[in-house]
Amino acid sequence: MPERVFFLSLISVSFFIIIFGANVLLFMISLDKIRVSFGGFDLLKEASFLIIPDDRIGLIGKNGAGKTTLLKLISGKLEPTSGNVGIPRDTKIGYLPQEMKITDRNTLMGETLTAFEEIIQLEHKISALNNAIASETDYHSEEYLKKLDQLTELNERYSILGGDNYKADLEQTLIGLGFERTDFNRPTSEFSGGWRMRVELAKLLLRKPDVILLDEPTNHLDIESIQWLEDFLKNYKGSIVLVSHDKAFLDAVCNRTIEISLGKITDQKMKYSDFVKWKKEQREIQMASFRNQQKMIEETEKFIERFRYKATKAVQVQSRIKQLEKLERIEVEEVDNSQLNIKFPPAPRSGRVVVEAKNVSKRYDDNQVLKNVDLIAESGEKIAFIGRNGEGKTTLVRIILGELEYDGELKLGHNVKVGYFAQNQAQLLNETLTVFETIDEIAVGEVRAKIRDILGAFLFSGEDADKKVKVLSGGEKSRLAMIRLMLEPVNLLVLDEPTNHLDMQSKEILKNALIHFSGTVIVVSHDREFLDGMVNCVYEFRNKKINQHLGGIYEFLQKKKMESLKELETATRKTATEKNNRKQQLPESNEFSYEERKEISKNISKLEKKVIETEELIEKLESEISEMDRILSSSEVVSDPSFFEKYDGLKAKLEKTMEKWEEEHEELEGCKSKKYW
């Protein structure tokens, strides 16, 4: 049997061999006519596809379509109602679900080392054999030679499994996922749930399974860690099946897309963004076929109804009835709600400065999180807070909201009304109300007529709107809290990871609403696609400080050269070398280090604010002088003896202020002209 090579159909094969020149590739896993039913409802219908070595599959579909179910089928945690999942006996599968039970009986290093159980066992065996061999005196005995053979076999196995490099791999993976070396000996119980999920992800990656199954892996990662994971998965020698609502992540990792819709799968060898375009074209073709079929069905039914009782037409009527019975009906997915136009209410007018922080510091016992932080958010700005988890993003958000004590000074501007969304926001919902009632109690005006459409856009369709809040899942409650926020009139929106429980359509609706929101937005997010085109200012949190970067998220990433952690490390080393060189000699060009660019950017912001303040003063002085000119040109009698002295003083002050404005403007232009980016 091993010598025979079978070429079978996609439907019936469990695995087979394809030969490309000298390379032999084994088809690893097959799903054959998979059906999964729950209470008479078919979640999956006749689903069939193969997973081959080095596949990079993006598994997509609406929430509830069956993506997680399909991962469970492949991992062996769920049996299909009918059909077969064919997995070769020696295939290793690694599965990271969205939520999992995590034990806390070890340090970070100790827990991660469990990924190398076989290697560590081999180390013990090799050590024991070496000790046994060292105690032997008869070098020609059969027992001694047998031990040498065993040692050779163990060493070969140890080398094949990567025993020579496993500790370096462990350290590289943990650091890539955002841990510090100082974390290695900390108990895992000290880490939050999100960080403990990273430990499980690290263990899965280090085990190097043949197939990696990941269900929303970016939910617990920051931008740097996501980019490291992208780079790791792109170069991984094995197959990957990935569920994610992160468009940028899917495009970076996957070259094949499988969509689950109406229980059926669509499989295309293309990345997600190309699949979306292809699907749009196919939907237009499908809709045309659907309309033609519906027209044909309608005409056939009319014919049957018209001639049902005429004996002369009995044969034709029966023929048409059989034709309809055999007809394979074209199913069309529910109307796409992504085009639903939902807007935040008009933002009440506020002062120009919405939030101003000066020398803000925050410490939790011995842990300094923020140190002498300065921040200014102006009306209409869309600001992103990004950085590694634990760097203080949520802490600063809570300080802005007045929920934490701190050192320094922070104040909100005139007439600032804050709307806040965080993951715990769902806990504040009234659990005795239905989903519909929860929104109806705050909806006003024309919005009340669109409540069910809005709920549908955020995945509360049909009878879901009549569910009590208390029976909703955590993700559903979060989505409901987001809808409430979108209907409240505020001028400062503070959003902490708002997209974690949203699918792609819902994220697009929220993003469009934020883009057109007239107020100020501060958003903590790791979703690059969500931030792209929406934010115009990025604050990076690092080493207890925050650094402002003007522009969008991809501009920031390009400036920081953060397309992968390796590039970031290379850039850091290069910057350090350049900085040392500059200490020894004057720069021969106007290229600047990151620290110098950061200082220049800070100076530009300060100078721009100075220019604005000076322009406002000029406008005020000109207005006062204009009013006095009006009095002088009229027939009014000037009785105030100090009038002319005040008039001359205002003119002199205006002249000096104009000179000051010219100096500030020249300084600003000079600063901007430097090619520091």
XYZ file of C-alpha atoms in Angstrom:
677
model
C 0.000 0.000 0.000
C 2.687 2.629 0.837
C 4.118 2.288 -2.656
C 0.805 3.158 -4.332
C -0.184 6.746 -4.997
C -3.901 7.473 -5.085
C -5.540 10.350 -6.896
C -9.052 10.522 -5.519
C -11.803 13.133 -5.480
C -11.898 16.053 -3.048
C -15.040 14.616 -1.473
C -13.803 11.153 -0.526
C -10.088 11.520 0.126
C -8.614 11.530 3.616
C -5.150 12.259 2.325
C -3.092 11.635 -0.743
C 0.210 12.498 -2.338
C 0.973 15.041 -5.022
C 4.421 15.024 -6.545
C 6.014 18.312 -7.616
C 9.370 17.330 -9.175
C 11.387 15.860 -6.311
C 9.088 17.208 -3.580
C 6.341 15.038 -2.145
C 3.484 16.815 -0.359
C 1.037 14.862 1.767
C -2.569 16.077 1.933
C -2.974 16.207 5.673
C -6.595 16.754 6.661
C -9.873 16.366 4.806
C -13.403 17.332 5.734
C -15.852 15.200 3.789
C -19.547 16.218 3.533
C -19.616 17.629 7.056
C -23.039 18.347 8.541
C -23.532 19.856 12.006
C -27.093 20.201 13.339
C -28.393 21.778 16.532
C -32.064 21.260 17.374
C -33.094 20.693 13.786
C -31.057 23.650 12.490
C -28.151 22.886 10.139
C -25.188 25.052 11.079
C -23.012 23.345 8.445
C -24.342 21.577 5.339
C -22.243 19.202 3.250
C -19.024 21.135 3.924
C -15.955 19.641 2.215
C -12.388 20.917 1.842
C -8.746 19.933 2.363
C -5.952 21.374 4.473
C -2.528 20.806 2.943
C 0.997 21.587 4.241
C 1.867 25.293 4.406
C -1.773 26.338 3.945
C -2.585 29.796 5.334
C -6.372 29.751 5.629
C -8.460 32.683 6.813
C -11.803 31.376 8.080
C -14.465 34.096 7.836
C -18.210 34.554 8.203
C -20.746 36.352 10.363
C -20.798 35.737 14.112
C -22.661 32.479 14.666
C -21.966 31.200 11.152
C -19.977 28.215 12.465
C -16.307 29.294 12.377
C -15.492 28.193 15.920
C -17.497 24.995 15.373
C -15.354 24.175 12.338
C -12.147 24.682 14.355
C -13.492 22.337 17.038
C -14.237 19.721 14.379
C -10.677 19.894 13.022
C -9.183 19.781 16.536
C -11.267 16.729 17.436
C -13.151 18.493 20.241
C -16.462 18.095 18.402
C -17.958 15.312 16.287
C -20.014 16.152 13.174
C -23.659 15.103 12.944
C -22.694 13.364 9.703
C -19.695 13.289 7.415
C -16.079 12.539 8.186
C -13.016 14.460 9.341
C -9.927 12.606 8.085
C -6.725 13.280 10.051
C -3.573 11.162 9.556
C -2.524 9.426 12.770
C 0.768 11.282 13.345
C -0.550 14.771 12.599
C -0.093 17.165 15.545
C -2.779 19.845 15.885
C -2.504 22.914 18.119
C -5.717 24.773 18.975
C -6.080 28.140 20.750
C -9.756 28.908 21.478
C -11.092 32.384 22.288
C -11.648 31.463 25.923
C -10.074 28.656 27.920
C -9.528 27.547 31.489
C -6.055 28.455 32.678
C -4.278 26.994 35.708
C -1.960 29.147 37.818
C 0.460 26.822 39.567
C 3.715 27.903 37.952
C 5.971 30.796 37.000
C 5.858 32.235 33.483
C 9.068 30.413 32.560
C 7.977 27.182 34.237
C 4.573 27.182 32.549
C 6.034 27.920 29.111
C 8.620 25.166 29.500
C 5.773 22.623 29.573
C 5.679 23.090 25.783
C 9.016 21.205 25.668
C 7.939 18.213 27.719
C 9.543 15.640 25.387
C 12.792 17.617 25.080
C 13.080 17.958 28.864
C 12.398 14.233 29.333
C 15.120 13.498 26.784
C 17.521 15.762 28.715
C 16.884 13.720 31.880
C 17.359 10.431 30.016
C 20.567 11.665 28.328
C 21.906 12.896 31.668
C 21.098 9.574 33.362
C 22.731 7.582 30.509
C 25.856 9.766 30.633
C 26.169 9.102 34.368
C 25.647 5.371 33.808
C 28.253 5.266 31.029
C 30.739 7.195 33.166
C 30.506 4.535 35.873
C 31.203 1.664 33.440
C 34.655 0.080 33.464
C 34.271 -2.598 30.807
C 34.304 -0.601 27.573
C 33.808 -3.674 25.414
C 30.853 -5.223 27.169
C 27.522 -5.653 25.376
C 25.806 -3.533 28.071
C 28.227 -0.633 27.546
C 27.821 -0.692 23.733
C 24.028 -0.884 24.096
C 24.077 2.244 26.287
C 26.197 4.069 23.705
C 23.665 3.198 20.975
C 20.809 4.428 23.179
C 22.688 7.659 23.877
C 23.267 8.235 20.158
C 19.576 7.687 19.387
C 18.491 10.011 22.193
C 20.911 12.734 21.093
C 19.676 12.480 17.502
C 16.063 12.735 18.644
C 16.999 15.657 20.920
C 18.623 17.477 17.999
C 15.680 16.825 15.642
C 13.254 18.294 18.208
C 15.377 21.460 18.474
C 16.832 20.726 21.892
C 19.939 22.795 21.194
C 17.892 25.980 20.694
C 14.669 25.539 22.655
C 15.538 27.965 25.456
C 16.435 30.670 22.937
C 13.175 29.986 21.059
C 11.248 30.270 24.326
C 12.819 33.622 25.212
C 12.332 35.014 21.697
C 8.658 33.968 21.655
C 7.829 35.401 25.086
C 9.511 38.709 24.283
C 7.837 38.796 20.880
C 4.445 38.406 22.599
C 5.177 41.376 24.847
C 6.684 39.889 28.011
C 9.786 41.372 29.649
C 12.697 39.293 30.891
C 11.842 40.496 34.385
C 8.485 38.686 33.990
C 10.032 35.250 33.469
C 10.128 34.293 37.165
C 6.783 35.888 38.091
C 3.910 33.524 38.996
C 1.323 33.343 36.199
C -1.350 34.178 38.802
C -0.006 37.756 38.823
C -0.906 38.265 35.158
C -4.300 39.377 33.848
C -6.485 37.043 31.778
C -5.227 38.574 28.520
C -1.580 37.990 29.446
C -2.306 34.408 30.523
C -3.850 33.797 27.106
C -0.522 34.954 25.651
C 1.197 32.263 27.721
C -1.080 29.649 26.137
C -0.357 31.084 22.682
C 3.396 30.939 23.360
C 3.126 27.282 24.451
C 1.154 26.409 21.326
C 3.656 28.087 18.979
C 6.653 26.507 20.724
C 5.180 22.998 20.409
C 5.406 23.492 16.617
C 2.330 21.459 15.633
C 1.701 20.459 12.020
C -1.526 22.497 12.019
C -2.191 25.613 14.095
C -5.832 26.573 14.744
C -6.281 30.120 16.091
C -9.625 31.621 17.134
C -9.373 35.437 17.372
C -5.727 35.428 18.583
C -5.311 39.222 18.311
C -7.986 40.042 20.907
C -5.403 39.929 23.696
C -2.426 41.372 21.781
C -1.109 44.898 21.232
C 0.079 46.217 17.865
C 3.737 45.257 18.345
C 2.840 41.701 19.395
C 0.369 41.356 16.519
C 3.083 42.319 14.075
C 5.516 39.855 15.662
C 2.865 37.110 15.420
C 2.248 38.017 11.759
C 5.932 37.594 10.987
C 6.085 34.316 12.931
C 3.054 32.804 11.186
C 4.158 33.904 7.700
C 7.406 31.978 8.175
C 5.915 29.025 10.068
C 6.606 25.584 8.580
C 3.162 24.085 8.956
C -0.488 24.797 8.152
C -2.556 27.545 9.759
C -6.312 27.979 10.028
C -7.160 31.386 11.435
C -10.401 33.024 12.595
C -10.073 36.793 12.936
C -12.005 40.025 12.478
C -8.724 41.911 11.975
C -8.539 42.637 8.228
C -4.890 43.702 8.266
C -3.892 40.546 10.167
C -5.810 38.273 7.774
C -4.248 39.933 4.726
C -0.748 39.713 6.189
C -0.935 36.027 7.150
C -3.431 34.226 4.897
C -3.340 33.458 1.174
C -6.507 31.353 1.136
C -9.984 32.345 2.330
C -12.839 30.062 3.359
C -16.165 31.735 4.080
C -19.046 30.066 5.919
C -22.441 31.412 4.845
C -25.864 29.802 5.162
C -24.212 26.568 6.260
C -22.127 26.270 3.097
C -18.520 27.120 2.443
C -16.873 29.161 -0.301
C -13.180 28.377 -0.762
C -10.878 30.671 -2.763
C -7.095 30.780 -3.080
C -6.815 34.507 -2.357
C -6.254 36.823 0.591
C -9.188 38.379 2.407
C -9.279 41.814 0.718
C -9.228 40.194 -2.738
C -11.914 37.736 -1.610
C -14.200 40.630 -0.586
C -13.951 42.135 -4.079
C -14.507 38.732 -5.702
C -17.471 38.020 -3.416
C -19.095 41.334 -4.332
C -18.894 40.433 -8.022
C -20.247 36.936 -7.319
C -23.105 38.329 -5.250
C -24.229 40.474 -8.174
C -24.221 37.379 -10.400
C -26.003 35.372 -7.695
C -28.671 38.058 -7.221
C -29.322 38.116 -10.972
C -29.693 34.302 -10.973
C -31.926 34.479 -7.894
C -34.227 37.060 -9.497
C -34.433 35.009 -12.707
C -35.220 31.856 -10.736
C -37.881 33.619 -8.650
C -39.481 34.919 -11.836
C -39.466 31.406 -13.317
C -40.961 29.935 -10.104
C -43.662 32.583 -10.044
C -44.602 31.938 -13.699
C -44.593 28.161 -13.141
C -46.809 28.453 -10.064
C -49.240 30.671 -11.983
C -49.398 28.062 -14.775
C -50.064 25.267 -12.242
C -52.755 27.294 -10.491
C -54.407 28.276 -13.751
C -54.582 24.795 -15.333
C -54.651 22.556 -12.229
C -58.214 21.366 -12.835
C -58.150 21.144 -16.642
C -57.882 17.562 -17.840
C -56.301 18.594 -21.134
C -53.404 20.209 -19.243
C -52.956 17.511 -16.577
C -49.698 16.176 -18.034
C -48.160 19.642 -18.337
C -49.270 20.575 -14.803
C -47.728 17.423 -13.299
C -44.565 18.044 -15.267
C -44.303 21.590 -13.878
C -44.981 20.386 -10.311
C -42.164 17.818 -10.581
C -39.929 20.494 -12.086
C -40.433 22.712 -9.009
C -39.898 19.790 -6.640
C -36.559 18.938 -8.249
C -35.448 22.562 -8.509
C -32.408 23.444 -6.400
C -33.402 26.756 -4.876
C -30.835 29.535 -4.927
C -30.269 30.872 -1.400
C -29.173 34.451 -0.911
C -27.635 35.680 2.319
C -29.566 38.290 4.282
C -29.184 41.863 3.071
C -25.802 43.273 4.031
C -26.308 45.845 6.778
C -22.825 47.313 6.472
C -24.205 50.195 4.409
C -26.583 51.208 7.213
C -25.876 54.849 7.927
C -25.687 55.307 11.706
C -24.383 58.590 13.080
C -23.605 59.857 16.524
C -25.861 62.743 17.625
C -24.388 66.225 16.958
C -21.728 66.969 19.584
C -22.590 69.824 21.995
C -20.179 72.747 21.560
C -17.154 72.666 23.865
C -14.049 74.755 24.453
C -11.085 74.500 22.083
C -9.051 72.488 24.612
C -11.014 69.396 25.607
C -8.425 67.649 27.827
C -5.174 69.064 29.191
C -2.739 67.052 31.330
C 0.462 68.416 32.873
C 3.067 66.280 34.674
C 0.552 63.528 35.368
C 2.025 60.553 37.239
C 0.435 57.379 38.570
C 1.841 54.668 40.781
C 0.280 51.417 41.979
C 2.235 50.634 45.166
C 5.794 50.073 43.886
C 4.784 49.980 40.216
C 5.219 53.350 38.454
C 2.876 53.284 35.426
C 2.940 56.922 34.249
C 5.580 59.551 34.997
C 5.246 63.292 34.243
C 2.920 62.820 31.269
C 1.757 65.847 29.232
C -1.195 65.725 26.850
C -3.482 68.189 25.087
C -6.589 67.057 23.183
C -8.368 69.724 21.165
C -11.934 69.835 19.919
C -12.541 67.592 16.899
C -9.317 65.581 17.225
C -9.398 61.818 16.739
C -6.662 60.369 18.970
C -5.383 56.799 19.307
C -3.686 55.511 22.451
C -1.419 52.616 21.490
C 1.375 50.691 23.126
C 2.079 47.408 24.803
C -0.392 46.142 27.383
C 0.485 47.386 30.862
C 2.079 50.627 29.642
C -0.701 52.803 31.128
C -3.227 53.407 28.330
C -6.294 52.392 30.339
C -4.825 54.057 33.448
C -4.683 57.438 31.676
C -8.204 56.892 30.332
C -9.477 56.306 33.866
C -7.640 59.407 35.089
C -9.333 61.468 32.351
C -12.674 60.053 33.494
C -11.943 60.987 37.107
C -11.928 57.373 38.309
C -8.358 57.328 39.687
C -6.301 59.536 41.971
C -3.006 60.778 40.501
C -0.169 63.263 40.872
C 0.010 66.284 38.596
C -2.699 68.321 36.931
C -5.469 67.290 34.542
C -8.572 69.225 33.603
C -11.422 68.930 31.137
C -12.349 71.905 28.961
C -15.455 74.054 29.063
C -18.764 72.186 28.600
C -17.088 68.806 27.967
C -19.544 65.900 28.151
C -17.922 62.476 28.161
C -19.210 59.212 26.691
C -17.212 56.173 27.796
C -17.030 52.602 26.547
C -15.017 49.841 28.169
C -15.407 46.084 28.458
C -16.974 46.437 31.935
C -19.506 48.905 30.543
C -21.772 45.947 29.812
C -22.142 45.336 33.568
C -24.004 48.630 33.947
C -26.902 47.578 31.710
C -30.334 47.005 33.233
C -30.695 43.219 33.018
C -34.496 43.287 33.464
C -35.012 45.089 30.128
C -35.068 43.512 26.685
C -32.508 44.390 24.029
C -35.073 46.558 22.237
C -36.165 48.326 25.449
C -32.549 49.062 26.371
C -32.151 51.125 23.201
C -35.708 52.450 23.074
C -35.365 54.165 26.465
C -32.634 56.504 25.187
C -33.550 56.791 21.475
C -35.117 60.069 20.366
C -36.457 61.540 17.127
C -36.067 59.680 13.827
C -33.766 57.093 15.397
C -36.712 55.428 17.151
C -38.056 54.280 13.795
C -34.705 52.638 12.974
C -34.050 50.778 16.245
C -34.500 47.297 14.760
C -32.285 48.177 11.778
C -29.569 49.429 14.145
C -29.864 46.308 16.300
C -29.626 44.140 13.185
C -26.443 45.931 12.093
C -24.914 44.976 15.436
C -26.015 41.329 15.128
C -29.288 41.522 17.110
C -31.652 40.312 14.400
C -35.239 39.093 14.561
C -36.188 37.578 17.910
C -32.822 38.591 19.446
C -34.258 42.066 19.990
C -36.804 40.645 22.434
C -34.255 38.790 24.588
C -33.695 39.930 28.164
C -30.301 41.519 28.778
C -29.613 39.027 31.582
C -29.487 36.081 29.127
C -26.986 37.749 26.762
C -23.359 36.672 26.526
C -20.552 39.027 27.514
C -19.881 39.906 23.879
C -23.565 40.613 23.184
C -23.795 42.893 26.223
C -20.707 44.792 25.028
C -22.279 45.336 21.598
C -25.500 46.558 23.227
C -23.546 48.986 25.404
C -21.835 50.302 22.257
C -25.214 50.985 20.583
C -26.382 52.940 23.659
C -23.230 55.027 23.546
C -23.788 55.806 19.856
C -27.164 57.380 20.664
C -26.098 59.633 23.559
C -25.267 63.339 22.867
C -21.654 63.866 24.039
C -18.646 65.793 22.705
C -15.815 63.565 24.014
C -15.902 59.839 23.264
C -13.447 57.674 25.189
C -13.353 54.110 23.846
C -11.257 51.333 25.398
C -10.877 48.388 22.973
C -14.317 48.917 21.379
C -13.902 46.341 18.569
C -13.129 43.142 20.503
C -16.672 41.762 20.218
C -17.631 43.276 16.865
C -17.602 41.513 13.515
C -16.265 43.240 10.406
C -19.590 44.784 9.375
C -20.247 46.196 12.847
C -16.701 47.569 13.049
C -17.143 49.304 9.697
C -20.399 50.910 10.869
C -18.779 52.130 14.094
C -15.698 53.404 12.241
C -17.782 55.411 9.755
C -19.825 56.873 12.598
C -16.648 57.955 14.424
C -15.149 59.485 11.277
C -18.227 61.702 10.871
C -18.545 62.465 14.607
C -18.069 66.213 15.126
C -16.675 65.880 18.659
C -13.386 64.577 20.051
C -12.432 60.877 20.168
C -9.845 59.115 22.317
C -9.647 55.415 21.429
C -7.499 52.636 22.877
C -7.191 49.987 20.176
C -4.799 47.499 18.592
C -6.861 47.180 15.394
C -4.867 48.959 12.679
C -7.579 48.677 10.031
C -10.118 50.207 12.438
C -7.806 53.127 13.275
C -6.722 53.718 9.666
C -8.457 56.763 8.162
C -10.158 57.566 11.472
C -7.448 58.934 13.791
C -5.231 61.929 13.012
C -3.004 61.766 16.080
C -1.296 58.836 17.827
C 0.014 58.803 21.395
C 2.487 55.998 21.956
C 2.814 54.707 25.538
C 6.281 53.428 26.383
C 8.542 53.419 29.429
C 6.041 55.340 31.618
C 5.956 58.211 29.082
C 3.768 59.097 26.116
C 5.000 60.401 22.769
C 2.788 62.257 20.308
C 2.881 61.397 16.600
C 0.845 63.543 14.229
C -0.856 61.680 11.385
C -2.582 58.315 10.912
C -1.764 54.880 12.317
C 0.111 53.581 9.255
C 2.158 56.785 9.087
C 3.093 56.155 12.702
C 4.028 52.532 12.003
C 6.106 53.576 9.021
C 7.942 56.208 11.061
C 8.577 53.698 13.805
C 9.533 50.989 11.279
C 7.373 48.551 13.168
C 6.297 46.240 10.370
C 7.936 43.497 12.415
C 9.660 43.290 15.755
C 12.909 42.337 14.030
C 12.835 45.561 12.029
C 12.095 47.500 15.203
C 15.090 45.947 16.960
C 17.290 46.638 13.927
C 16.099 50.248 13.830
C 16.822 50.625 17.561
C 20.374 49.353 17.164
C 20.907 51.620 14.151
C 19.625 54.637 16.079
C 21.960 53.868 18.985
C 24.945 53.634 16.623
C 24.049 56.912 14.900
C 23.636 58.600 18.254
C 27.133 57.487 19.355
C 28.585 58.734 16.065
C 26.936 62.136 16.527
C 28.561 62.449 19.931
C 31.949 62.275 18.228
C 31.266 64.575 15.287
C 28.819 67.169 14.037
C 26.107 65.906 11.707
C 26.928 66.371 8.047
C 23.289 66.201 6.981
C 19.915 67.081 8.361
C 18.996 63.459 9.215
C 17.894 63.110 12.815
C 17.671 60.314 15.350
C 14.346 59.178 16.726
C 14.892 61.178 19.952
C 15.687 64.320 17.929
C 12.657 63.775 15.664
C 10.508 63.357 18.751
C 11.826 66.645 20.197
C 11.265 68.451 16.882
C 7.688 67.111 16.695
C 7.092 68.317 20.252
C 8.508 71.763 19.395
C 6.264 72.010 16.312
C 3.187 71.318 18.438
C 4.231 73.951 20.986
C 5.001 76.536 18.281
C 1.690 75.894 16.507
C -0.171 76.518 19.764
C 1.853 79.714 20.368
C 1.017 80.983 16.862
C -2.690 80.283 17.408
C -2.654 82.090 20.765
C -0.839 85.080 19.253
C -3.298 85.219 16.330
C -6.193 85.219 18.790
C -4.586 88.122 20.697
C -4.067 90.054 17.431
C -7.715 89.517 16.542
C -8.785 90.807 19.954
C -6.540 93.915 19.755
C -7.702 94.730 16.224
C -11.317 94.438 17.344
C -10.756 96.850 20.249
C -8.886 99.338 18.038
C -11.601 99.086 15.380
C -14.245 99.978 17.955
C -12.200 103.007 19.111
C -11.723 104.087 15.471
C -15.473 103.949 15.039
C -15.932 106.245 18.053
C -13.320 108.688 16.749
C -14.922 108.834 13.287
C -18.406 109.416 14.701
C -19.882 112.555 16.193
C -19.636 111.136 19.718
C -17.816 113.336 22.262
C -14.866 111.569 23.929
C -15.104 112.505 27.592
C -12.639 109.947 29.002
C -9.232 111.695 29.395
C -7.408 108.345 29.211
C -9.078 107.369 25.913
C -6.228 108.530 23.644
C -3.584 107.072 25.946
C -5.360 103.719 25.833
C -5.731 104.018 22.034
C -1.994 104.627 21.546
C -1.192 101.780 23.972
C -3.342 99.318 22.045
C -1.684 100.296 18.748
C 1.779 99.880 20.248
C 0.806 96.513 21.718
C -0.612 95.398 18.362
C 2.634 96.329 16.611
C 4.722 94.329 19.110
C 2.319 91.395 18.908
C 2.581 91.422 15.104
C 6.381 91.332 15.395
C 6.091 88.447 17.856
C 3.765 86.585 15.452
C 6.279 87.013 12.594
C 9.107 85.625 14.764
C 7.013 82.670 15.925
C 5.825 81.984 12.381
C 9.377 82.044 11.010
C 10.519 79.713 13.782
C 7.628 77.346 13.062
C 8.315 77.304 9.304
C 12.007 76.715 9.951
C 11.182 73.791 12.223
C 8.779 72.309 9.677
C 11.293 72.648 6.838
C 13.670 70.174 8.490
C 13.515 66.779 6.875
C 13.275 64.829 10.082
C 10.796 62.190 8.937
